[in-house]
mmCIF file of C-alpha atoms in Angstrom:
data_model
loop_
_atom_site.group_PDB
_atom_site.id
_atom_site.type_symbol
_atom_site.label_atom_id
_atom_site.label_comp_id
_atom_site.label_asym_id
_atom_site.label_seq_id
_atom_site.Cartn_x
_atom_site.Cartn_y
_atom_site.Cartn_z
ATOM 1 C CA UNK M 1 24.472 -20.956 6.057
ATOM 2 C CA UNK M 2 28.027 -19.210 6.321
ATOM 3 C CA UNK M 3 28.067 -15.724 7.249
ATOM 4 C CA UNK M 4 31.182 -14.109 5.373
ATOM 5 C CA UNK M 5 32.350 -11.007 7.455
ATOM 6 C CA UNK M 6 35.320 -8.829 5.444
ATOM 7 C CA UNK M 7 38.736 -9.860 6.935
ATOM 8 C CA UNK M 8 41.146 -6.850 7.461
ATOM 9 C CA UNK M 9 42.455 -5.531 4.309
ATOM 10 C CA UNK M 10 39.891 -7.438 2.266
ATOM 11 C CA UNK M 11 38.502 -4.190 1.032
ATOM 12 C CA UNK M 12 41.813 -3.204 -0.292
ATOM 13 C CA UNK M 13 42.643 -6.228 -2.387
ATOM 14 C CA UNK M 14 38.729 -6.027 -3.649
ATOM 15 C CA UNK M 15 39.452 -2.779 -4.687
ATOM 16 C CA UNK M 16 42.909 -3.597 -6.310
ATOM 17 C CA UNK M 17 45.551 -0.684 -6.441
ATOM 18 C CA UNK M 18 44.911 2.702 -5.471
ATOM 19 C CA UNK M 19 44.046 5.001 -8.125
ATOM 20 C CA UNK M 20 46.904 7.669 -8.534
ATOM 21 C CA UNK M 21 45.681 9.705 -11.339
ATOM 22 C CA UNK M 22 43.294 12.761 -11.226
ATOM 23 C CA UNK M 23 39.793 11.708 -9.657
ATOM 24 C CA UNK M 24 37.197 10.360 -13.188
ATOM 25 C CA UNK M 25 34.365 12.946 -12.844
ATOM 26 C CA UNK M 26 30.898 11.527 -11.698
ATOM 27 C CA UNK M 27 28.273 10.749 -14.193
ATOM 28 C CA UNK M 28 25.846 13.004 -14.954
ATOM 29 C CA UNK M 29 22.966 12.657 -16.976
ATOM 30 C CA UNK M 30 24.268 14.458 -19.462
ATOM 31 C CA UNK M 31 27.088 12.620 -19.599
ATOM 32 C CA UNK M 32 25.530 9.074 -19.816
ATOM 33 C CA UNK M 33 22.591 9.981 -22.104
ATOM 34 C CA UNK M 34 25.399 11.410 -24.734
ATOM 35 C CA UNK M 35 24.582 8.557 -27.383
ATOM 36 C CA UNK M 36 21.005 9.224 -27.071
ATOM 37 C CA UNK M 37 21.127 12.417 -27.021
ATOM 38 C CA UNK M 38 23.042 12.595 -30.317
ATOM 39 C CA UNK M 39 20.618 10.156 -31.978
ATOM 40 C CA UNK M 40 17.253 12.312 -31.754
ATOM 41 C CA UNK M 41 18.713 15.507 -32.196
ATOM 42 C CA UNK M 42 20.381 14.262 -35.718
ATOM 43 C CA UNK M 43 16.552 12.968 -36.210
ATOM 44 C CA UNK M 44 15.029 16.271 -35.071
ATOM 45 C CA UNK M 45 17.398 18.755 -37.032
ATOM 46 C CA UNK M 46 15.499 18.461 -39.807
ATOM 47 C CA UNK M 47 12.582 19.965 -38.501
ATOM 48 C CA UNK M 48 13.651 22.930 -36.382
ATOM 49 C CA UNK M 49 12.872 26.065 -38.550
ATOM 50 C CA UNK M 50 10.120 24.800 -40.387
ATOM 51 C CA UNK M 51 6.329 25.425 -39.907
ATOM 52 C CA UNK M 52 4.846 22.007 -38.315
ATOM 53 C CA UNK M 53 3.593 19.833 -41.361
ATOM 54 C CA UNK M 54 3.266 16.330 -42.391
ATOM 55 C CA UNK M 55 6.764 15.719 -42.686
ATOM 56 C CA UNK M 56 7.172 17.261 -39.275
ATOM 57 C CA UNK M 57 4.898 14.705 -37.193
ATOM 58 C CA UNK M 58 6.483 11.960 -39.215
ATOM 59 C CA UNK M 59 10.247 12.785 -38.177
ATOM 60 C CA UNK M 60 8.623 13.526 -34.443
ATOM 61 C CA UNK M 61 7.490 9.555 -34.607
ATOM 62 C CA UNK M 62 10.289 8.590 -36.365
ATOM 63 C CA UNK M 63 12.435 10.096 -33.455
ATOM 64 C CA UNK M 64 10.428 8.896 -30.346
ATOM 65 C CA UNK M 65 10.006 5.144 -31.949
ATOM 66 C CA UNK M 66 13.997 5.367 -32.647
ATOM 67 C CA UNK M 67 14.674 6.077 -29.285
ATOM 68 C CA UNK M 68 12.877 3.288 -28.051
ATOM 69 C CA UNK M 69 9.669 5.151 -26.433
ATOM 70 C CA UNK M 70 7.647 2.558 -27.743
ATOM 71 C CA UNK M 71 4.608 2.514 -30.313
ATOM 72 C CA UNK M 72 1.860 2.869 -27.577
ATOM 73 C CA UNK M 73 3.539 5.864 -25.599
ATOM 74 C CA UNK M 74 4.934 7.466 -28.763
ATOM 75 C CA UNK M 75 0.991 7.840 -30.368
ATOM 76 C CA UNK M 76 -0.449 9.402 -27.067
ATOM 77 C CA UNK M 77 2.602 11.720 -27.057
ATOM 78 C CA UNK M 78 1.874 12.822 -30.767
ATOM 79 C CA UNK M 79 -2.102 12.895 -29.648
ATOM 80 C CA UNK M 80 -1.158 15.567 -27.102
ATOM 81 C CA UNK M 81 1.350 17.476 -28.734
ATOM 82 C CA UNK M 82 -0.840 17.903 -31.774
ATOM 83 C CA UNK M 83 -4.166 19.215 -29.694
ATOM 84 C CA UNK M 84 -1.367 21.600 -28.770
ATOM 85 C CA UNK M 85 -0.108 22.797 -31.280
ATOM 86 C CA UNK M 86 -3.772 23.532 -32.279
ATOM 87 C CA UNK M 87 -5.241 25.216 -29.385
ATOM 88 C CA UNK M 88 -1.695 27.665 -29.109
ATOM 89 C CA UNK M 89 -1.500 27.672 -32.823
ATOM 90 C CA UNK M 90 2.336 26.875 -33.058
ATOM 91 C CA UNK M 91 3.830 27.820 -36.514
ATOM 92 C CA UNK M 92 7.318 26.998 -35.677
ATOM 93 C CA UNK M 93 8.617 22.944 -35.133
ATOM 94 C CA UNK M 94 11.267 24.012 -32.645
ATOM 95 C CA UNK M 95 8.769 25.065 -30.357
ATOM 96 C CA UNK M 96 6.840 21.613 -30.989
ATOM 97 C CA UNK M 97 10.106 19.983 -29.213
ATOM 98 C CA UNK M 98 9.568 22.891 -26.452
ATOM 99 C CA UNK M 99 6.106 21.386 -26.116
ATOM 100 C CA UNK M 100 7.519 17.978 -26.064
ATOM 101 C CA UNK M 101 10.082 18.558 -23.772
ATOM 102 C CA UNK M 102 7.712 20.013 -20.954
ATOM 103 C CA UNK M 103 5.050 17.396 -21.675
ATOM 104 C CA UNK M 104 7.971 14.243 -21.325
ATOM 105 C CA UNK M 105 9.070 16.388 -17.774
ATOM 106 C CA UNK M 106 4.964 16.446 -16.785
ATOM 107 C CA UNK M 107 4.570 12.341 -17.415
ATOM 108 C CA UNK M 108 7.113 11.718 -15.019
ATOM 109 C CA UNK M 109 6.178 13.468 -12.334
ATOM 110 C CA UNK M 110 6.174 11.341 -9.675
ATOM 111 C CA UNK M 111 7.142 9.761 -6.322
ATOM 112 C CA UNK M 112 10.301 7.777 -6.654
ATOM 113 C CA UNK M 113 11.381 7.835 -3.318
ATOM 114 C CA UNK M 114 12.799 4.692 -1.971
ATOM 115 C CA UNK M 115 11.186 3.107 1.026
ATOM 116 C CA UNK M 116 13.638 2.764 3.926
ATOM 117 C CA UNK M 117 10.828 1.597 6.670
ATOM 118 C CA UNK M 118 7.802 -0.131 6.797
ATOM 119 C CA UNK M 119 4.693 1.981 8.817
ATOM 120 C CA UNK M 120 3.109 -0.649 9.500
ATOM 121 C CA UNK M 121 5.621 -2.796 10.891
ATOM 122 C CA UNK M 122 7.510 -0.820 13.504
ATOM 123 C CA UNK M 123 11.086 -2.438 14.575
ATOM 124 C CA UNK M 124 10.565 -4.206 11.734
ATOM 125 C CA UNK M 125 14.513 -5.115 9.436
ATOM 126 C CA UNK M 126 13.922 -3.208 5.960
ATOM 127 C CA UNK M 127 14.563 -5.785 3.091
ATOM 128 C CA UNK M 128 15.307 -4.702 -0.629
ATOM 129 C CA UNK M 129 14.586 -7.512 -3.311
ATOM 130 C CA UNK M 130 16.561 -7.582 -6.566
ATOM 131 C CA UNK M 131 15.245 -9.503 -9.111
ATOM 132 C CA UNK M 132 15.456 -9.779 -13.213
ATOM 133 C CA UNK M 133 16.688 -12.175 -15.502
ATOM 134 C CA UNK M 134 20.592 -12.646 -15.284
ATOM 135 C CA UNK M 135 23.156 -10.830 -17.257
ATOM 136 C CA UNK M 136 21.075 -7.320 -16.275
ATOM 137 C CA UNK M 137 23.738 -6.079 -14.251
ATOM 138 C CA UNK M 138 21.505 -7.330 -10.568
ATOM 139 C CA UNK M 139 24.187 -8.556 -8.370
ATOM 140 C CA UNK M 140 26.374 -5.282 -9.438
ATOM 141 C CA UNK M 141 23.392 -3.098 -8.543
ATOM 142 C CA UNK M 142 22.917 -4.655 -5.351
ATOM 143 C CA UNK M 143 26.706 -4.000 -5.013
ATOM 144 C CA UNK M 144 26.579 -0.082 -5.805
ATOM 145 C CA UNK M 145 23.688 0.409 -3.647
ATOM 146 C CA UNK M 146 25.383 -1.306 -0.926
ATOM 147 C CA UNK M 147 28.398 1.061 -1.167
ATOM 148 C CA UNK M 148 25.743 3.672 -1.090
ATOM 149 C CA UNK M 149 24.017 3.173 1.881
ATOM 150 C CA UNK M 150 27.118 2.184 3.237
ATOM 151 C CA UNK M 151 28.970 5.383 2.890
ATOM 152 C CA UNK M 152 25.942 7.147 4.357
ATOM 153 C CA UNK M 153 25.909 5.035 7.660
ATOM 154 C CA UNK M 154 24.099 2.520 7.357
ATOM 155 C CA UNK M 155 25.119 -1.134 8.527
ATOM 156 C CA UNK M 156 24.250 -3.400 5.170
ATOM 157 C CA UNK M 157 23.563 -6.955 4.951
ATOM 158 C CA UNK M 158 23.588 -8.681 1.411
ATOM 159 C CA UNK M 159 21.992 -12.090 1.057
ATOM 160 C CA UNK M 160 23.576 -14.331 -2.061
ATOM 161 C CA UNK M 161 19.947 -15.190 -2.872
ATOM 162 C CA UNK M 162 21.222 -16.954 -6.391
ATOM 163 C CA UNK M 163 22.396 -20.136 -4.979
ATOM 164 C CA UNK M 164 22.339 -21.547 -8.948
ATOM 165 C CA UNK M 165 25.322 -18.956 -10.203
ATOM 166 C CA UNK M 166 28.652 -19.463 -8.299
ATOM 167 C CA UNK M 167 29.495 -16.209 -9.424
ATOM 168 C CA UNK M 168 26.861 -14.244 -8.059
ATOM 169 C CA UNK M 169 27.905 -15.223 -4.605
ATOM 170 C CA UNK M 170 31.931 -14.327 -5.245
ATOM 171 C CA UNK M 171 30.916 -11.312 -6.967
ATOM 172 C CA UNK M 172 28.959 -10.418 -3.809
ATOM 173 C CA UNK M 173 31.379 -10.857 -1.762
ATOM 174 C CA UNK M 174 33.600 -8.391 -3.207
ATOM 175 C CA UNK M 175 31.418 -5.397 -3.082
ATOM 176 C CA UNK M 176 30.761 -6.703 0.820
ATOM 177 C CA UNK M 177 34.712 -6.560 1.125
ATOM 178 C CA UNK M 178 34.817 -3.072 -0.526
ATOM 179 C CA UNK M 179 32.284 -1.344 1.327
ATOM 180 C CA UNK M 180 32.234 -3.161 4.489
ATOM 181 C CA UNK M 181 29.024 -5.136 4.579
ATOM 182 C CA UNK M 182 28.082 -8.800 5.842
ATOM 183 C CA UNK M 183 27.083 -11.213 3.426
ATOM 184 C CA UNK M 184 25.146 -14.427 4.528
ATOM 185 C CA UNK M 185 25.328 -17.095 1.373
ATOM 186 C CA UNK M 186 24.748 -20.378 1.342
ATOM 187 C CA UNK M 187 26.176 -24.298 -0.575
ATOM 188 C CA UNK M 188 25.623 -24.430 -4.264
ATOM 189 C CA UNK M 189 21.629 -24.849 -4.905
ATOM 190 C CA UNK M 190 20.614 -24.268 -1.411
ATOM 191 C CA UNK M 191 16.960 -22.700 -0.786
ATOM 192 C CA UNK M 192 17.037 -19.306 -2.085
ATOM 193 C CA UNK M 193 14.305 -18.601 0.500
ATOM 194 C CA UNK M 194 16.745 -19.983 3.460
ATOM 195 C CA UNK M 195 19.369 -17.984 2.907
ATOM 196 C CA UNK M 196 17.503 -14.728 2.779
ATOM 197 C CA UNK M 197 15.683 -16.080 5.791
ATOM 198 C CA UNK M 198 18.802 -16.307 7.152
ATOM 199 C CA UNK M 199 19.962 -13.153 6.285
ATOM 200 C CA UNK M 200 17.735 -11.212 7.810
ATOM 201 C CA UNK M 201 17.381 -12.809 10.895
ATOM 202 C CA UNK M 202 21.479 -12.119 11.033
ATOM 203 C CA UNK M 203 21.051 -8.480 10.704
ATOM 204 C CA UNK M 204 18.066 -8.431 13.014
ATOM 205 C CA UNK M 205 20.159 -9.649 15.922
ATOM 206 C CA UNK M 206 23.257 -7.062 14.407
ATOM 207 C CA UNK M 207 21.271 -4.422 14.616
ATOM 208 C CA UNK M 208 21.406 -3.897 10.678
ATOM 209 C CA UNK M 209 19.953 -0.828 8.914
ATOM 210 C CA UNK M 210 18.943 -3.402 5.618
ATOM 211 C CA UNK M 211 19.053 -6.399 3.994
ATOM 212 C CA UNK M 212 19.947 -6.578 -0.365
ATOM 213 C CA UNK M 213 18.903 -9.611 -1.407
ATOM 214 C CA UNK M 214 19.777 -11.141 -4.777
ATOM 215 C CA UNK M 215 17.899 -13.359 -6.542
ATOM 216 C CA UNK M 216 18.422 -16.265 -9.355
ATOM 217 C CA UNK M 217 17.096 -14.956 -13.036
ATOM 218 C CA UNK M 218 16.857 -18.166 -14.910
ATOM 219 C CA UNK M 219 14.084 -17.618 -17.277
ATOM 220 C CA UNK M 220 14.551 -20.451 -19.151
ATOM 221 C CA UNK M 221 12.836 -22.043 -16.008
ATOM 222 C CA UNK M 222 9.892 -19.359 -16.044
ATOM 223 C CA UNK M 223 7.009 -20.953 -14.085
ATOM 224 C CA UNK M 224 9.948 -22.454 -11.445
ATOM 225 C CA UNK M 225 11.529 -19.580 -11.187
ATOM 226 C CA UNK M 226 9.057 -17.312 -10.673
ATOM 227 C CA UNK M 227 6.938 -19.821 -7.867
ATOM 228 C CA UNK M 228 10.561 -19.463 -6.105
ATOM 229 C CA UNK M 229 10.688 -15.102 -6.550
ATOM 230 C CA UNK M 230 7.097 -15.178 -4.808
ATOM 231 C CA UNK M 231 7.791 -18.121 -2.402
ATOM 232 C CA UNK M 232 11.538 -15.815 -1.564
ATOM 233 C CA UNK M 233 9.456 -12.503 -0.744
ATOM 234 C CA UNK M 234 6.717 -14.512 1.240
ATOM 235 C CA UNK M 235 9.681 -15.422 3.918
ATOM 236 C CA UNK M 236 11.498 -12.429 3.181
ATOM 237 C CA UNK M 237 8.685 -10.373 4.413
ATOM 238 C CA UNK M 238 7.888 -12.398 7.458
ATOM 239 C CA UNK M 239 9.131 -10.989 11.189
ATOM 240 C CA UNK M 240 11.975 -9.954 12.010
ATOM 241 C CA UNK M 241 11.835 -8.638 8.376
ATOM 242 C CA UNK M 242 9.586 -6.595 6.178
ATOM 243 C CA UNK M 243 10.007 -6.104 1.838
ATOM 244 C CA UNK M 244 9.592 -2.497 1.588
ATOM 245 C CA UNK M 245 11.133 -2.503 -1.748
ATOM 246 C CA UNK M 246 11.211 -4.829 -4.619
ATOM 247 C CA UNK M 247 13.243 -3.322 -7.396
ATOM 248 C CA UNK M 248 12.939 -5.085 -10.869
ATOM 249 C CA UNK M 249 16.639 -4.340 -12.553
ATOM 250 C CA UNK M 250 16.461 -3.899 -16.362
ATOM 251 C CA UNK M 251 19.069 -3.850 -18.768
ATOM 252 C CA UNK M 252 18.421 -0.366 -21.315
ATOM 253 C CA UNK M 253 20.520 -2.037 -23.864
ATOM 254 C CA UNK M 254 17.648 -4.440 -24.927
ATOM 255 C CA UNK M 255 15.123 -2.075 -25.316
ATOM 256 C CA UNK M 256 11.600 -3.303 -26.169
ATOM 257 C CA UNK M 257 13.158 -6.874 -25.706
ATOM 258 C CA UNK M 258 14.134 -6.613 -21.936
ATOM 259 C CA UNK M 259 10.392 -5.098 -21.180
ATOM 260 C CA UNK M 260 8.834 -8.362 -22.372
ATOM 261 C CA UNK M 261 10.969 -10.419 -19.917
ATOM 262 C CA UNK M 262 10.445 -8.162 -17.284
ATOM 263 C CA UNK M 263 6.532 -8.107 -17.506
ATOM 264 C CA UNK M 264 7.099 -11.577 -16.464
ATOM 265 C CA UNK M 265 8.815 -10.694 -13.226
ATOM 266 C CA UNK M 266 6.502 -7.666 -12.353
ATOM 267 C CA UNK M 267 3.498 -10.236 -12.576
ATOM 268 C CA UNK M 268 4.842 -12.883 -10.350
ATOM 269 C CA UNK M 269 6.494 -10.567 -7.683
ATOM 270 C CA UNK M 270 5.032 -7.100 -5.671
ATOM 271 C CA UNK M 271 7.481 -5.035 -7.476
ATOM 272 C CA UNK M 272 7.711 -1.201 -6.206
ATOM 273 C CA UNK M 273 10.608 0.361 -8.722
ATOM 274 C CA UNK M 274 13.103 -0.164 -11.515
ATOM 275 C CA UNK M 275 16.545 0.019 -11.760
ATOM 276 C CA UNK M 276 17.875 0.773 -15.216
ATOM 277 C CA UNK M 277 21.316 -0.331 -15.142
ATOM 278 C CA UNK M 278 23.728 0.587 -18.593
ATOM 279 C CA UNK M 279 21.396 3.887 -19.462
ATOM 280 C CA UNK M 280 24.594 5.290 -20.374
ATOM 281 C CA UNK M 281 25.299 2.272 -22.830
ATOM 282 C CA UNK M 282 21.998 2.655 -24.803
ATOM 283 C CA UNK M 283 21.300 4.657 -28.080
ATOM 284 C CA UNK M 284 17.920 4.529 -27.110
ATOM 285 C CA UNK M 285 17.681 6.191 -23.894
ATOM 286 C CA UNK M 286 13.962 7.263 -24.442
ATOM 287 C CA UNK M 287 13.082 3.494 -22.690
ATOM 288 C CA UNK M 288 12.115 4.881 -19.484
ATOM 289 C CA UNK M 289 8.653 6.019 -20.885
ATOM 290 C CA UNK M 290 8.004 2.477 -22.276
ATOM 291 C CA UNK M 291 8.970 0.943 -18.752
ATOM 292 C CA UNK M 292 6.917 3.942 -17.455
ATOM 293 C CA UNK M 293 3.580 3.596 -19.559
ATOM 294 C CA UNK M 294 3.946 -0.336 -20.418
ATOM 295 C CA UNK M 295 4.856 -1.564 -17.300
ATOM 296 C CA UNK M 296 3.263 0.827 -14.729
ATOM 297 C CA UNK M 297 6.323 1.121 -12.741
ATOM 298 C CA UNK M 298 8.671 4.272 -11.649
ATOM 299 C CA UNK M 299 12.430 3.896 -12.625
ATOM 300 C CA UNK M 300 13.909 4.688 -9.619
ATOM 301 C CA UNK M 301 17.635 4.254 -10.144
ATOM 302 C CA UNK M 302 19.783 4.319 -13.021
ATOM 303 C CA UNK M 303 23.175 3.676 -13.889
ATOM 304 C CA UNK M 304 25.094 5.803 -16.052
ATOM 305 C CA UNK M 305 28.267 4.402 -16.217
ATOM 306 C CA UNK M 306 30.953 1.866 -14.541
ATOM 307 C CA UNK M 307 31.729 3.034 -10.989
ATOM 308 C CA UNK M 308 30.099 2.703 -8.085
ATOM 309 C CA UNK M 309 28.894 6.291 -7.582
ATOM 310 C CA UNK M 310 26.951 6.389 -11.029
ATOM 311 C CA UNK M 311 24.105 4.648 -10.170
ATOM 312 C CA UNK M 312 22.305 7.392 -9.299
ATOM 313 C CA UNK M 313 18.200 8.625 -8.368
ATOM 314 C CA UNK M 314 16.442 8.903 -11.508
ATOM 315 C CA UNK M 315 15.615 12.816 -11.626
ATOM 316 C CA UNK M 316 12.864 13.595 -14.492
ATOM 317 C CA UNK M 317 14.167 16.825 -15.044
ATOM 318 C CA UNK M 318 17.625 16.082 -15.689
ATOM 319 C CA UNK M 319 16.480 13.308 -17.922
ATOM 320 C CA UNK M 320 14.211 15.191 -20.046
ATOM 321 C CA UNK M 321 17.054 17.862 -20.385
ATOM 322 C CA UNK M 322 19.609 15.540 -21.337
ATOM 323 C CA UNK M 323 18.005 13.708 -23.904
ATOM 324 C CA UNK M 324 16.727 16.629 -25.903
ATOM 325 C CA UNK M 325 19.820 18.055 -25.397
ATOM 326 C CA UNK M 326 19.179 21.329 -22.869
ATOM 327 C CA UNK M 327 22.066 23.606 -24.661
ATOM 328 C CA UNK M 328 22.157 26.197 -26.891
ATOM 329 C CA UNK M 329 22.444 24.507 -30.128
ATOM 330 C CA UNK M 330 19.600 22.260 -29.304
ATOM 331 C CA UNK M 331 17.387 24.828 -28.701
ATOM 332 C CA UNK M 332 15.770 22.863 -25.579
ATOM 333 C CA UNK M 333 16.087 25.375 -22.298
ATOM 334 C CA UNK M 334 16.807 23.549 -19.458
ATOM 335 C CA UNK M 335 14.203 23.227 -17.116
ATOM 336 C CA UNK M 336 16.903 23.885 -13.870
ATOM 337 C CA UNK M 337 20.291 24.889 -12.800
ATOM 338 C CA UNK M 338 23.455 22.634 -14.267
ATOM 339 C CA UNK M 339 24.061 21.774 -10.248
ATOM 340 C CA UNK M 340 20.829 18.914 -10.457
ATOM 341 C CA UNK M 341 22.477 17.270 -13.077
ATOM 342 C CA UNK M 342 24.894 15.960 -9.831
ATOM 343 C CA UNK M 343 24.290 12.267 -8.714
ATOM 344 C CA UNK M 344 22.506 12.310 -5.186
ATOM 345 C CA UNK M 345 24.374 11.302 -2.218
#
């Protein structure tokens, strides 16, 4: 296996020319959800104003199908919202999408923390597994969150886990260049497993903070592929190493199509979170309650646009209040100040 250690200046010519224009403003959620955002409210203008009717719960599905919350989700939304409307007697549709709104902010509530540690395994080198099917946007993910950890302190390792994709390994390499991580690969069509195995033994004797580890996505060789995910996180999580996170990475721009292939990959491997990479590329934004609901998983990242500081944490609130559209002509109040609409650290 080669270990591939940045060579001075690397990160420079990775990075290509300085930038000598203004700074481009971080994503917000806000700024990302902006096409999905426009979508339901020219769905839901036709409502506001009106007493709650017929009509009214029709454009409500209409809106919640069209942004891609899914069939099953969308029905037990309605359920709720309408045993609302009846017990507090709502006579305006405007404060239906009030209802809504604090109802979509209530289903996710929940722990998306990401696990840096394993209890139970004290010493133990903390390994984060990528998988999904290629073209998601995996080994770029693996590549932001690198620079992330990286610029907090943390010594990174990346394994090139995708032996099959030349690609994956070069394109690896140039986030390790940028943000000044170690990347263990190995020859064209070597053992996935090895080279992850390798990995973290490397940054168990470095002293490493974590391992990323990317993984092949050929689903065109399902049953392989997915004995080879489950065989990778068996020696993956043997000592010096432990999986504390398994992050399933999901492109938003194929909506209801993407969840089918990833139902495949949450079944075969101990997945703990999702990444939803392009949020900020969808129309149809609303496909974190589908993951949610269908899947059983937490999104725990997104990305809302192209640089490396807008893959963000997933924060409910500014979610909910971005894709009702938390202004004054939307008529949605935000739930919190403008300042959580900033990506975390």
């Amino acid at each position: 296996m080669a270990t591939q250690s940045p060579p001075d200046g690397a990160a420079e010519r990775a990075g290509g020319p300085a930038e000598t224009g203004p700074p481009r403003p971080a994503a917000t959620f806000a700024s990302g959800l902006a096409s999905s955002r426009r979508t339901l409210r020219d769905r839901l203008a036709s409502i506001r104003g009106r007493r709650p009717d017929g009509a009214t719960w029709e454009s409500l599905e209409e809106a919640l199908l069209g942004a891609d919350v899914g069939v099953a989700t969308t029905m037990a939304t309605l359920e709720r919202l309408r045993s609302t409307a009846d017990d507090q007697d709502l006579v305006d549709a405007g404060e239906l999408v009030h209802e809504l709104a604090d109802q979509m902010r209530a289903a996710l509530n929940a722990d998306r923390s990401l696990r840096a540690s394993a209890p139970d395994r004290e010493g133990a080198t903390p390994v984060w597994l990528f998988v999904g099917v290629n073209g998601v946007g995996k080994t770029t993910t693996i590549g932001k969150v690198g620079a992330r950890l990286s610029a907090q302190g943390q010594v990174v390792v990346m394994a090139a886990g995708d032996t099959f994709r030349a690609a994956a390994t070069s394109q690896l390499q140039t986030w390790a260049d940028r943000c000044g991580a170690d990347l263990i690969s190995g020859s064209a069509g070597a053992d996935p497993s090895s080279v992850v195995h390798d990995a973290v033994s490397a940054a168990a004797a470095r002293g490493a903070d974590i391992v990323l580890a990317d993984t092949a996505g050929r689903l065109q060789n399902r049953k392989n592929l997915m004995d080879e995910l489950a065989k990778v996180r068996r020696v993956a999580d043997r000592a010096p190493g432990a999986v504390v996170e398994t992050l399933l990475v999901i492109d938003a721009t194929t909506g209801q199509n993407g969840l089918s292939q990833a139902r495949a990959f949450a079944e075969a491997t101990d997945v703990t979170g999702v990444v939803l990479t392009k949020l900020d590329g969808s129309a149809k934004g609303g496909i974190v309650f589908a993951i949610e609901a269908e899947l059983g998983l937490r999104v725990k990242l997104v990305g809302l646009g192209e640089g490396a500081d807008d893959l963000v944490d997933f924060d409910p609130n500014s979610y909910v209040d971005a894709l009702l559209g938390a202004d004054p002509d939307a008529g949605v109040p935000a739930s919190h100040s403008p300042e959580q609409d900033r990506p975390g650290d």
